[in-house]
JSON list of C-alpha atoms in Angstrom, two decimals:
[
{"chain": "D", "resi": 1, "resn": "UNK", "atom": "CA", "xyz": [97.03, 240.81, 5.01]},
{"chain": "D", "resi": 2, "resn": "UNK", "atom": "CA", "xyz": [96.91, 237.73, 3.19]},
{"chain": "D", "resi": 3, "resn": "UNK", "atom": "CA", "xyz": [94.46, 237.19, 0.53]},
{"chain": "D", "resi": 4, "resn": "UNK", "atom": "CA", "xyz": [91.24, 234.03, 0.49]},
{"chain": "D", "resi": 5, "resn": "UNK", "atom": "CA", "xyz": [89.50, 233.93, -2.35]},
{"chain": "D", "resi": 6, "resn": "UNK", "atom": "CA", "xyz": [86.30, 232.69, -3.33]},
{"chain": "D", "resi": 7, "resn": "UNK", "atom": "CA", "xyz": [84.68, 231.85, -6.11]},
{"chain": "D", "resi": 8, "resn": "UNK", "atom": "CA", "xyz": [82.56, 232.34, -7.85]},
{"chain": "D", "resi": 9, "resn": "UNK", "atom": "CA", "xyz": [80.95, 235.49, -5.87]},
{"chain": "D", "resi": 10, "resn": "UNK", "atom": "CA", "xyz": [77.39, 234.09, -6.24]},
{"chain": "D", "resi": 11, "resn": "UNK", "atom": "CA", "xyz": [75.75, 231.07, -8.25]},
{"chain": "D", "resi": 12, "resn": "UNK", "atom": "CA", "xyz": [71.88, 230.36, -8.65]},
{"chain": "D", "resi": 13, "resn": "UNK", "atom": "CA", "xyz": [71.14, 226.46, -8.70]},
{"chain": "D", "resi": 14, "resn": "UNK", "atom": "CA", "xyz": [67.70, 224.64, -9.28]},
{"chain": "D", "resi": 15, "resn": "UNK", "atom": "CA", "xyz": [67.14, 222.78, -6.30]},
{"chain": "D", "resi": 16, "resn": "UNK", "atom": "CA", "xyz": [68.14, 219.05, -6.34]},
{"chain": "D", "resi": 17, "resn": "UNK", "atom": "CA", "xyz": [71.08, 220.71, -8.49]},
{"chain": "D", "resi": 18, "resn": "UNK", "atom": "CA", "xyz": [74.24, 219.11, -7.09]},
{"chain": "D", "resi": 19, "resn": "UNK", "atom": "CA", "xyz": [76.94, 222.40, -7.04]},
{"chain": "D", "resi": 20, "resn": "UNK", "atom": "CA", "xyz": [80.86, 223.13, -5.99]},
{"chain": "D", "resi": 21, "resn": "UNK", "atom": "CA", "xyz": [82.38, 226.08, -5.37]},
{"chain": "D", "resi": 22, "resn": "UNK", "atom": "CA", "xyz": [86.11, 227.09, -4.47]},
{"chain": "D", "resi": 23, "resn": "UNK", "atom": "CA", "xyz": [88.86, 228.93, -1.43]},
{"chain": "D", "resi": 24, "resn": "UNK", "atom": "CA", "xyz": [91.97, 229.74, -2.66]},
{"chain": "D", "resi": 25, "resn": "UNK", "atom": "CA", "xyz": [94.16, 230.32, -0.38]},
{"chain": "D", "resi": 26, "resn": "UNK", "atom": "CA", "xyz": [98.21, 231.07, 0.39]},
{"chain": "D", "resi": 27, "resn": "UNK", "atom": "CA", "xyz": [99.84, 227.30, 0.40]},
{"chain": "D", "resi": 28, "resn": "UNK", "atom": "CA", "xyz": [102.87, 228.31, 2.03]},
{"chain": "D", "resi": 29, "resn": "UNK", "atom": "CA", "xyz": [102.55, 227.98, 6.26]},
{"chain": "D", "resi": 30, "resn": "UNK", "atom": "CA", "xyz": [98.84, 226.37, 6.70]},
{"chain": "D", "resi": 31, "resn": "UNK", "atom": "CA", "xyz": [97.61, 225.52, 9.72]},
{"chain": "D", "resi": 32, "resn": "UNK", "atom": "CA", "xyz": [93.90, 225.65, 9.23]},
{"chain": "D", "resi": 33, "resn": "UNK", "atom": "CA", "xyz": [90.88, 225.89, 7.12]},
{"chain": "D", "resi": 34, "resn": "UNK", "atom": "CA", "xyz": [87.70, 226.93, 8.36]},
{"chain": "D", "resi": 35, "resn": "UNK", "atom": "CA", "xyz": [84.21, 227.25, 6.55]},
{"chain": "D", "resi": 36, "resn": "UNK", "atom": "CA", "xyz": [81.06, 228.83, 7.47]},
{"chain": "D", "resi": 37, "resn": "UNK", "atom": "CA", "xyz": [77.53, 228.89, 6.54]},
{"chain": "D", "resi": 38, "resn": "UNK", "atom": "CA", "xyz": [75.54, 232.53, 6.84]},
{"chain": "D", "resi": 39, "resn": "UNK", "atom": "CA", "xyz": [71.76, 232.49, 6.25]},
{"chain": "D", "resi": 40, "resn": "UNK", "atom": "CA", "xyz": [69.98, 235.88, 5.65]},
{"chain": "D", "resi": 41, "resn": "UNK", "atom": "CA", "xyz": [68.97, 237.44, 8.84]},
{"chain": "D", "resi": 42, "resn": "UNK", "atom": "CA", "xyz": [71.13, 234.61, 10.62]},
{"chain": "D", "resi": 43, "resn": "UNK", "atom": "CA", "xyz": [74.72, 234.26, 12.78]},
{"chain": "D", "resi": 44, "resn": "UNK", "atom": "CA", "xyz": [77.31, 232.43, 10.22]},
{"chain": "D", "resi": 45, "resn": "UNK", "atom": "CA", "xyz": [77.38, 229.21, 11.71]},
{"chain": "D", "resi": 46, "resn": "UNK", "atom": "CA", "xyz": [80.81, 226.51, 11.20]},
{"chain": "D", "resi": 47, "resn": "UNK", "atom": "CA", "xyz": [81.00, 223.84, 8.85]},
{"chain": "D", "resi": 48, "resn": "UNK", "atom": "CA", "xyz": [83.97, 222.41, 9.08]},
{"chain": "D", "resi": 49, "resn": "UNK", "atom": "CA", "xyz": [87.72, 223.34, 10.41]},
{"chain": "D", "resi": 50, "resn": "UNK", "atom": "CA", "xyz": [90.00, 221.26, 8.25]},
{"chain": "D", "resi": 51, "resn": "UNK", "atom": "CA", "xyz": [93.81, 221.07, 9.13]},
{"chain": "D", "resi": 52, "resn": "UNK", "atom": "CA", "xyz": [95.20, 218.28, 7.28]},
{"chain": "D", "resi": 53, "resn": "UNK", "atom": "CA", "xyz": [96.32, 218.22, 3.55]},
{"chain": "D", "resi": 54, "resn": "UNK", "atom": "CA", "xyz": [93.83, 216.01, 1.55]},
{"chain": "D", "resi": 55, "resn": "UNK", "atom": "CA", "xyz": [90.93, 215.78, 4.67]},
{"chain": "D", "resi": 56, "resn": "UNK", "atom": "CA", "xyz": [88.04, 215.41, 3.67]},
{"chain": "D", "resi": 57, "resn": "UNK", "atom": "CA", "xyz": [84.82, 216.16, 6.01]},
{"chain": "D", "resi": 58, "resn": "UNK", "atom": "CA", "xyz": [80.61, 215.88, 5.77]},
{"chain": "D", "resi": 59, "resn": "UNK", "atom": "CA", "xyz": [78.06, 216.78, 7.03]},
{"chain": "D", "resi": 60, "resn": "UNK", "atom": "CA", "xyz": [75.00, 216.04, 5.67]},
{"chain": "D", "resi": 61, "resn": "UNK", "atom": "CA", "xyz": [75.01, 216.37, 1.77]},
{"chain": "D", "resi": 62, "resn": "UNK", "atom": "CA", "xyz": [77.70, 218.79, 2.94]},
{"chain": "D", "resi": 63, "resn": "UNK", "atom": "CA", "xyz": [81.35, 217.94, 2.24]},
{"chain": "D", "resi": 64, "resn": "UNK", "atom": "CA", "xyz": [84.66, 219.76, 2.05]},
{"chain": "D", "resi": 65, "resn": "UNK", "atom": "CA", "xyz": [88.04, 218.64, 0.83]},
{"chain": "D", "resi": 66, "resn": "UNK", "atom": "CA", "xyz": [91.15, 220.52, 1.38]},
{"chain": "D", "resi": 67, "resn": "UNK", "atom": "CA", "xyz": [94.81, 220.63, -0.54]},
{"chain": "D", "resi": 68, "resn": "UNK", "atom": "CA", "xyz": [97.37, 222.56, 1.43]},
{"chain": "D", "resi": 69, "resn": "UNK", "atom": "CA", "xyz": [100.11, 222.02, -1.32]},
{"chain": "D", "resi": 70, "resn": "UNK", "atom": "CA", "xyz": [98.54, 223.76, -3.49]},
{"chain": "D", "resi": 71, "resn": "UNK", "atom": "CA", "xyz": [96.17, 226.28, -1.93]},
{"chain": "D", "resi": 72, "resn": "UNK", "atom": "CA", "xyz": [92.62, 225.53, -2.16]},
{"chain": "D", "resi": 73, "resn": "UNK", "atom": "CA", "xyz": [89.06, 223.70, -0.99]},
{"chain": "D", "resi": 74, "resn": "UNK", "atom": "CA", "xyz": [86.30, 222.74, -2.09]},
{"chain": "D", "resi": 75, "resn": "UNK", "atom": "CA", "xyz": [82.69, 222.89, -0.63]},
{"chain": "D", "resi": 76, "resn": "UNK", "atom": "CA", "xyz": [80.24, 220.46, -2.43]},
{"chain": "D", "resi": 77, "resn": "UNK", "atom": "CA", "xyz": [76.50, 220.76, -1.81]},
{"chain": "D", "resi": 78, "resn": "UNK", "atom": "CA", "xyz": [75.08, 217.71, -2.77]},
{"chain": "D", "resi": 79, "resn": "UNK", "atom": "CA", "xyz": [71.06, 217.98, -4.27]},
{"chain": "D", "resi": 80, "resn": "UNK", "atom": "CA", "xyz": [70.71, 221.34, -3.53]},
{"chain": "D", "resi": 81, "resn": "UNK", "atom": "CA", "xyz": [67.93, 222.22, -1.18]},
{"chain": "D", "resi": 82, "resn": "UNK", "atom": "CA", "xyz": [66.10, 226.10, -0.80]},
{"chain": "D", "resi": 83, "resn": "UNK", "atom": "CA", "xyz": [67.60, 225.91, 2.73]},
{"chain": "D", "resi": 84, "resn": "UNK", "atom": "CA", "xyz": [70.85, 225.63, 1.50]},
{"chain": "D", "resi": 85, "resn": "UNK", "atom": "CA", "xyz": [70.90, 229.52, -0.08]},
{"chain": "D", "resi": 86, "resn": "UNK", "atom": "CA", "xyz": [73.44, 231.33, 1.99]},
{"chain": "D", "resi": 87, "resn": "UNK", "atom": "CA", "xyz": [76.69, 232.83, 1.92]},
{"chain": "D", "resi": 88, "resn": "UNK", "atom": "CA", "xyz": [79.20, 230.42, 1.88]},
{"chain": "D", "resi": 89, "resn": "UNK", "atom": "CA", "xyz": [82.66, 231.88, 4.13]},
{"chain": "D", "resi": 90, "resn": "UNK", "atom": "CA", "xyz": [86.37, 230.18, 4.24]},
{"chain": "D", "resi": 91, "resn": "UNK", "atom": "CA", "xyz": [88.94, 231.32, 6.13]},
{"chain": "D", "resi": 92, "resn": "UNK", "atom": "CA", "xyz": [92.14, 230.61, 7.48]},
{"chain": "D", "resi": 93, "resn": "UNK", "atom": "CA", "xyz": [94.90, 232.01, 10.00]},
{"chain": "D", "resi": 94, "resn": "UNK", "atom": "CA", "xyz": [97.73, 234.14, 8.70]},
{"chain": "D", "resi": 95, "resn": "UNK", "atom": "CA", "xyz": [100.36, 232.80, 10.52]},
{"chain": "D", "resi": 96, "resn": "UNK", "atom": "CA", "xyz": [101.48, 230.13, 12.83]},
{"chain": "D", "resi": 97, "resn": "UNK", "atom": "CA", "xyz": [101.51, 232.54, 15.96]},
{"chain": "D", "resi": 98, "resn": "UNK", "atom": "CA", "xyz": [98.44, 233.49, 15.35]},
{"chain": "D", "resi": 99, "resn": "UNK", "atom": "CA", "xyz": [95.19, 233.58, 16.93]},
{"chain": "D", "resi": 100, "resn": "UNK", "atom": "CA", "xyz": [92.70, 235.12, 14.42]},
{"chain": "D", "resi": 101, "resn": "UNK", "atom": "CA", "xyz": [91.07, 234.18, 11.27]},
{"chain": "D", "resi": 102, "resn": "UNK", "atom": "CA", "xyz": [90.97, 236.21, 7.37]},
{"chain": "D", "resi": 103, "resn": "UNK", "atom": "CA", "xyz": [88.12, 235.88, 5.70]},
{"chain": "D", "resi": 104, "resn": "UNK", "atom": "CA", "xyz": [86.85, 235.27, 2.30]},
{"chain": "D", "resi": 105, "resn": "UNK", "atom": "CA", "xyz": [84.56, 237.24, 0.46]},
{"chain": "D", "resi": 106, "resn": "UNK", "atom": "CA", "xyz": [82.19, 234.46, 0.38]},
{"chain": "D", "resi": 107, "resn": "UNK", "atom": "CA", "xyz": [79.81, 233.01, -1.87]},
{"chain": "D", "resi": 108, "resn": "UNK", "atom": "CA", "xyz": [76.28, 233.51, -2.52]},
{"chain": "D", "resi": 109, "resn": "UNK", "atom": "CA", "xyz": [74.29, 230.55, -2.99]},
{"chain": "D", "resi": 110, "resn": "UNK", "atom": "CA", "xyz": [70.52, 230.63, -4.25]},
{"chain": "D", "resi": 111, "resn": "UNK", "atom": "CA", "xyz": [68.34, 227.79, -4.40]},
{"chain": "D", "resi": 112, "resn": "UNK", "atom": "CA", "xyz": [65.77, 227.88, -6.90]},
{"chain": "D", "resi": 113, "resn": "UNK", "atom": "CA", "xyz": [62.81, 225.83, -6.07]},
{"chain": "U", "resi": 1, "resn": "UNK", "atom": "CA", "xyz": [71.07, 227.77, 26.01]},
{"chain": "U", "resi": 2, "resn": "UNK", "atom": "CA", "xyz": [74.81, 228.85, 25.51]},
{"chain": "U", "resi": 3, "resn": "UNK", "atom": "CA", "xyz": [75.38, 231.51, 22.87]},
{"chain": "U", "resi": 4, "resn": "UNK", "atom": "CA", "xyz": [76.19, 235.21, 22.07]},
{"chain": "U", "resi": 5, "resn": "UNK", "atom": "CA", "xyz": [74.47, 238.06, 22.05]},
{"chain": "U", "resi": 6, "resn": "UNK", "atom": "CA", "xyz": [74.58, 241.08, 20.84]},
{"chain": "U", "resi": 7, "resn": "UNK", "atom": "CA", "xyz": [72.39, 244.09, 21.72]},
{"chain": "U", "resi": 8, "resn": "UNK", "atom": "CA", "xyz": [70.99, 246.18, 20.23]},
{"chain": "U", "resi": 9, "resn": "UNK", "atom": "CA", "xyz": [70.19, 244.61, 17.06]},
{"chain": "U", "resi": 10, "resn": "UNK", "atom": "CA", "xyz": [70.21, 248.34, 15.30]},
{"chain": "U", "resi": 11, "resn": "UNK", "atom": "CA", "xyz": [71.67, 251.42, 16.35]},
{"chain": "U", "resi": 12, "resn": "UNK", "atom": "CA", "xyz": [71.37, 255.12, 15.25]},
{"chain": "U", "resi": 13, "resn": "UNK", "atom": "CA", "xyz": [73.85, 257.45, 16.40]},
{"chain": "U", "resi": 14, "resn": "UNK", "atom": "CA", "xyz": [74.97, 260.62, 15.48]},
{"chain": "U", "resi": 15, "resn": "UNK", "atom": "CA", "xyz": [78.61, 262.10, 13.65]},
{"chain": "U", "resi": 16, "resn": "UNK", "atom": "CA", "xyz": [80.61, 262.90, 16.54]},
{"chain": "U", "resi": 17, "resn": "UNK", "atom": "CA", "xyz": [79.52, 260.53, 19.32]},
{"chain": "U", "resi": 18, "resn": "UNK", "atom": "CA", "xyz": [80.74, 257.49, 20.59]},
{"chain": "U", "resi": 19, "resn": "UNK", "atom": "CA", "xyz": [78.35, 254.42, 20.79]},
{"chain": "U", "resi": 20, "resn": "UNK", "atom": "CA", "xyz": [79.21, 251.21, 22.47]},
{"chain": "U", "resi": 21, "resn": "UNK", "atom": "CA", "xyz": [78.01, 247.46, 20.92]},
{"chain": "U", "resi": 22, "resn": "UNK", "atom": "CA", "xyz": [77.43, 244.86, 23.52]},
{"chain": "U", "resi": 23, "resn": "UNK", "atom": "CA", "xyz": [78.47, 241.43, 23.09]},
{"chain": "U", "resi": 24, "resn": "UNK", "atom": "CA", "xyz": [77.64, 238.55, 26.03]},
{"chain": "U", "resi": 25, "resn": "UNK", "atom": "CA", "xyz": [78.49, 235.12, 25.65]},
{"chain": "U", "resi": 26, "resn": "UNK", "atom": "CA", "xyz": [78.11, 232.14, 27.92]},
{"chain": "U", "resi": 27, "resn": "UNK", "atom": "CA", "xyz": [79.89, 229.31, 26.10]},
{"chain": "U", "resi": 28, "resn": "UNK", "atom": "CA", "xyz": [82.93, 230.02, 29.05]},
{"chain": "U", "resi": 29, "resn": "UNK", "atom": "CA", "xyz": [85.09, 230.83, 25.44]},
{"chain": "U", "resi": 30, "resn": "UNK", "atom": "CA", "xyz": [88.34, 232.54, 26.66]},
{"chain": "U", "resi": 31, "resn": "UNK", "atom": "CA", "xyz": [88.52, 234.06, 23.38]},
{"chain": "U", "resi": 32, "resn": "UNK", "atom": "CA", "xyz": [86.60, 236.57, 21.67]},
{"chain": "U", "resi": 33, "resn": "UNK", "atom": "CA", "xyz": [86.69, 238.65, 18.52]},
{"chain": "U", "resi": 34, "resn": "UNK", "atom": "CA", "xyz": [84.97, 241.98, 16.74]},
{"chain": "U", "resi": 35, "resn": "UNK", "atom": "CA", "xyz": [84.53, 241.59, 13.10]},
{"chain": "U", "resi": 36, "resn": "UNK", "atom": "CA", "xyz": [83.22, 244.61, 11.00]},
{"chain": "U", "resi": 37, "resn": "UNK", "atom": "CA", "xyz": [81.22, 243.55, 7.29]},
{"chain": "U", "resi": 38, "resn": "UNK", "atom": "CA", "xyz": [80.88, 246.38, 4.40]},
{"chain": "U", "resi": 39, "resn": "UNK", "atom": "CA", "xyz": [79.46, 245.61, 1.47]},
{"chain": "U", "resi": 40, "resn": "UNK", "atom": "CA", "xyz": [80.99, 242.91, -0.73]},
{"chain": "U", "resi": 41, "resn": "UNK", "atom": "CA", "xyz": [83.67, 243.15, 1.34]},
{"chain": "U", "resi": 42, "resn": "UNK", "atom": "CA", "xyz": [84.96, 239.75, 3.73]},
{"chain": "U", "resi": 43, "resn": "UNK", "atom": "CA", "xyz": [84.73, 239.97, 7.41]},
{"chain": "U", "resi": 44, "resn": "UNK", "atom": "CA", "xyz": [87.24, 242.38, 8.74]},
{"chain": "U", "resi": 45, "resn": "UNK", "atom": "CA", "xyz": [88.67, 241.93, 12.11]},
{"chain": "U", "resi": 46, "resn": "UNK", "atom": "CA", "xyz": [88.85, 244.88, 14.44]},
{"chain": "U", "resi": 47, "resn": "UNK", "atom": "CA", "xyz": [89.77, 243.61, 18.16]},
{"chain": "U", "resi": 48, "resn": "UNK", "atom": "CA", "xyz": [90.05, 240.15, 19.47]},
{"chain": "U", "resi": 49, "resn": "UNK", "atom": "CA", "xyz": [91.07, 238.61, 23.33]},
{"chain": "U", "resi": 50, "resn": "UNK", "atom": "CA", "xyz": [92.56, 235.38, 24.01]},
{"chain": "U", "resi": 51, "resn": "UNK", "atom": "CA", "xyz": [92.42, 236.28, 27.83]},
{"chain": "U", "resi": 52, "resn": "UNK", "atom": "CA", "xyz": [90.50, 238.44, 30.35]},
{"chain": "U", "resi": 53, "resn": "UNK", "atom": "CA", "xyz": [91.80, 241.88, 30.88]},
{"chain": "U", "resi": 54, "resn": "UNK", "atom": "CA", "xyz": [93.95, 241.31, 27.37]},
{"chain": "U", "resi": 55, "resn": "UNK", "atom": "CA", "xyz": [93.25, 242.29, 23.77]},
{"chain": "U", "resi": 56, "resn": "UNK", "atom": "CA", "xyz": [95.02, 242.67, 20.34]},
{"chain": "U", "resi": 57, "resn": "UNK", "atom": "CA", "xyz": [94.49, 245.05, 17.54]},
{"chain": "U", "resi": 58, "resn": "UNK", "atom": "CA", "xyz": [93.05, 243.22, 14.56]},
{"chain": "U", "resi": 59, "resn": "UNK", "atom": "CA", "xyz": [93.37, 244.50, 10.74]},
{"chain": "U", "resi": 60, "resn": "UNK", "atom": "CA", "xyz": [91.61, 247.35, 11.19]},
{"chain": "U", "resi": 61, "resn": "UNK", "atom": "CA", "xyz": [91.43, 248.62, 14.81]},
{"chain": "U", "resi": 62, "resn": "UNK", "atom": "CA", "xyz": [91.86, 252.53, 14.40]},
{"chain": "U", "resi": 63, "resn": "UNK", "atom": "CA", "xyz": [88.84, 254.71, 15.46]},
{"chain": "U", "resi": 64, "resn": "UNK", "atom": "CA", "xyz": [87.92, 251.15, 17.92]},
{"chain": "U", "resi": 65, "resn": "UNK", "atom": "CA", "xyz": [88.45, 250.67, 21.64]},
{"chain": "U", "resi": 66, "resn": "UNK", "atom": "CA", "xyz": [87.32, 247.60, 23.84]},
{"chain": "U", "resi": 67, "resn": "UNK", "atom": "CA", "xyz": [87.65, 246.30, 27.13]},
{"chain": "U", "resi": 68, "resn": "UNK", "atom": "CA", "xyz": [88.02, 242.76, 28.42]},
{"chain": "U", "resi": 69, "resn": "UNK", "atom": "CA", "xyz": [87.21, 243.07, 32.51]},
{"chain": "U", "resi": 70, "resn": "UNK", "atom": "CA", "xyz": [84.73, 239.62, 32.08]},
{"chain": "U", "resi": 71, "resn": "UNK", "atom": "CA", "xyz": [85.27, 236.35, 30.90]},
{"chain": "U", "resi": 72, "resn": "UNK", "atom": "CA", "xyz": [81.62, 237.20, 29.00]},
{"chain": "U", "resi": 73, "resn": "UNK", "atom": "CA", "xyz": [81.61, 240.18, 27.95]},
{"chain": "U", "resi": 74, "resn": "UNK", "atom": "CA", "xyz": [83.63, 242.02, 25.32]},
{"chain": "U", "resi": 75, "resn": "UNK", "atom": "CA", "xyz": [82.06, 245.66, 24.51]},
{"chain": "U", "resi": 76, "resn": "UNK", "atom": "CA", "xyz": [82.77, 247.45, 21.45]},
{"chain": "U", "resi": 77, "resn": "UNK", "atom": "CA", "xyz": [83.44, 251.34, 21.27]},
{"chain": "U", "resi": 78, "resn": "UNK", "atom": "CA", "xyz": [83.55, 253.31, 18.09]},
{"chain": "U", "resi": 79, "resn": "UNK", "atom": "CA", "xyz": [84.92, 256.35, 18.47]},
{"chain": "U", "resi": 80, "resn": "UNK", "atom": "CA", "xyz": [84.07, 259.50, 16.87]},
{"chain": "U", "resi": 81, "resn": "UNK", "atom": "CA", "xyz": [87.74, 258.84, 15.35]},
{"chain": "U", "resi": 82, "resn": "UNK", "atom": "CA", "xyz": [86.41, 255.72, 13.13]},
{"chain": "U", "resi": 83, "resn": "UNK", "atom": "CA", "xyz": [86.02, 257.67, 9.69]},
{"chain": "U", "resi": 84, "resn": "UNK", "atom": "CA", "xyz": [83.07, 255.42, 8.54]},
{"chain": "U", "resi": 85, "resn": "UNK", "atom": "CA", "xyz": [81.54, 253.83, 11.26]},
{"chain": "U", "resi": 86, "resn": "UNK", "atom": "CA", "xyz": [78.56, 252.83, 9.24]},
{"chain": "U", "resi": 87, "resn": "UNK", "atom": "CA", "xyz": [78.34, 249.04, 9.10]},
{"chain": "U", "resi": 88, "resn": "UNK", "atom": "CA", "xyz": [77.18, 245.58, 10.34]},
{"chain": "U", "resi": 89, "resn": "UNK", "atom": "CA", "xyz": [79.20, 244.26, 13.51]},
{"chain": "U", "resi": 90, "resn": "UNK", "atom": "CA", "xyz": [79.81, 240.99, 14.42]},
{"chain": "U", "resi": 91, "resn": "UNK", "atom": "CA", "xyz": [81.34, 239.23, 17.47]},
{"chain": "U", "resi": 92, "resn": "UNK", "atom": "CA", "xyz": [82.58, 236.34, 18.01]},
{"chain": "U", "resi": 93, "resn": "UNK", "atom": "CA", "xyz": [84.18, 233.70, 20.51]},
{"chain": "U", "resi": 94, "resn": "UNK", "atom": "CA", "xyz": [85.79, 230.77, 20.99]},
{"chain": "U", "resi": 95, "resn": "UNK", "atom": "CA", "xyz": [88.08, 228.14, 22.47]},
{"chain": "U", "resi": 96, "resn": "UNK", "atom": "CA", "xyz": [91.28, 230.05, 22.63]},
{"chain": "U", "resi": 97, "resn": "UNK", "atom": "CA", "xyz": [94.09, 228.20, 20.52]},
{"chain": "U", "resi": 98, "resn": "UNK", "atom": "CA", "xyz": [96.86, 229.38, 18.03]},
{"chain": "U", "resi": 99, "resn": "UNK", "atom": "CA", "xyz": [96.68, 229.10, 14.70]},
{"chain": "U", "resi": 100, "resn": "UNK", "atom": "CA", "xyz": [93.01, 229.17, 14.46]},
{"chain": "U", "resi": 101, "resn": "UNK", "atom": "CA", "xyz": [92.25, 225.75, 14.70]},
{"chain": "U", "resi": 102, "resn": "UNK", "atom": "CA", "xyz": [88.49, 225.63, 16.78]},
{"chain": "U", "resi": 103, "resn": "UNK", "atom": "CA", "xyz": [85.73, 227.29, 15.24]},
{"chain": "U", "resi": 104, "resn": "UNK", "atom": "CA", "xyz": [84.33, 230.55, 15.95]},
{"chain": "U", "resi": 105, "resn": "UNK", "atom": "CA", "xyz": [80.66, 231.11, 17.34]},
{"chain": "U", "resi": 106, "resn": "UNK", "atom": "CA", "xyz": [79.27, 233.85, 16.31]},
{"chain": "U", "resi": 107, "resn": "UNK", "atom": "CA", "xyz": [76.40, 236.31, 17.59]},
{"chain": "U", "resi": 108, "resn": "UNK", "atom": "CA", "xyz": [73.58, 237.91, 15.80]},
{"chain": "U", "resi": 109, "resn": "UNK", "atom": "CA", "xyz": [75.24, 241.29, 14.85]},
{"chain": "U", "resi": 110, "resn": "UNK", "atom": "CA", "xyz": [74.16, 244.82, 15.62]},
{"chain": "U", "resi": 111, "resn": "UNK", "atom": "CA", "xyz": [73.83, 247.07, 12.55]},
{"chain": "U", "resi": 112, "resn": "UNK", "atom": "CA", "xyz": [75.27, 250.42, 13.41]},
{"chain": "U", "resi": 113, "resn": "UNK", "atom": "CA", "xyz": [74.15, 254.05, 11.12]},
{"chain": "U", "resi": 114, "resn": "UNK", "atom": "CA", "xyz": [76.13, 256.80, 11.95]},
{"chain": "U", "resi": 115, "resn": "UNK", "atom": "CA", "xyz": [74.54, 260.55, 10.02]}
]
């Protein structure tokens, strides 16, 4: 199984905080590079799929930017609102054959009013 | 509206028994997927289908069985063989495609407490 990893595990902003957070990942053989949002009590819900080294994607005051060559993405969260606290997922497929995805731990995100 | 479901929400089962999850979706996804979450542990996959009436073991599939006989449904069975059943289940589908590359919808999850 190959390892994601995200960090840090869990942050607490103030909101209008602006606030980053990482996916490491294996460089070697990417295809993809998915992120999800999960809100408490909630279905995790996609942000972006990112396939191409250096795309960058938004949504909102939501972006992600990916670097294949050297194994990781970035999630930004630009003036950080209460609705934003959730658990932040990446993950990616193992292989080129393959179908599935690995996850990430995730990361915990709490918005401080 | 087109979505997943998952029912029931929570389930209480005894050591020893079998209990099946149900998962419905009607997004006409040809794929679907079981994920299992423990605490501060990632999503784990257990099963997923690219197809009707095919499936593939995922990372951890021992103590599992499904069945794929509908393009919308993809039931879950944990056997009295799954050591630790105890945990929050998720399923998932999508447009089927290699490598991963279209996102995954998921449903609401049905907590399952095995004593």
């Amino acid at each position: 199984i190959l390892n994601v990893e995200q960090s840090p595990q869990s942050l607490h902003v103030q909101e209008g905080d602006s606030t980053n957070f990482t996916c490491s990942f294996p460089s070697s053989n990417f295809y993809a590079l998915h992120w999800y949002r999960w809100e408490t009590a909630k279905s995790p819900e996609a942000l972006f799929v990112m396939t191409l080294n250096g795309d960058e994607k938004k949504k909102g005051r939501i972006s992600a930017t990916l670097n294949t060559k050297e194994g990781y993405s970035y999630l930004y969260i630009k003036g950080s609102q209460p609705e934003d606290s959730a658990t932040y997922l990446c993950a990616f497929p193992p292989g080129a054959g393959s179908y599935q995805l690995t996850f990430g731990k995730g990361t915990k995100l709490s918005v401080i009013p | 509206d087109g979505g997943i479901t998952q029912s029931p929400k929570y389930l209480f089962r005894k050591e020893g028994q079998n209990v099946t999850l149900s998962c419905e979706q009607n997004l006409n996804h040809d794929a679907m997927y079981w994920y299992r979450q423990d605490p501060g542990q990632g999503l784990r996959l257990i099963y997923y289908s690219q197809i009707v009436n095919d499936f593939q073991k995922g990372d951890i599939a021992e103590g599992y069985s499904v069945s794929r006989e509908k393009k919308e449904s993809f039931p879950l069975t944990v056997t009295s063989a799954q050591k630790n059943p105890t945990a929050f289940y998720l399923c998932a589908s999508s447009i089927s495609g290699l490598a991963g590359v279209y996102e995954q919808y998921f449903g609401p999850g049905t907590r399952l407490t095995v004593t």
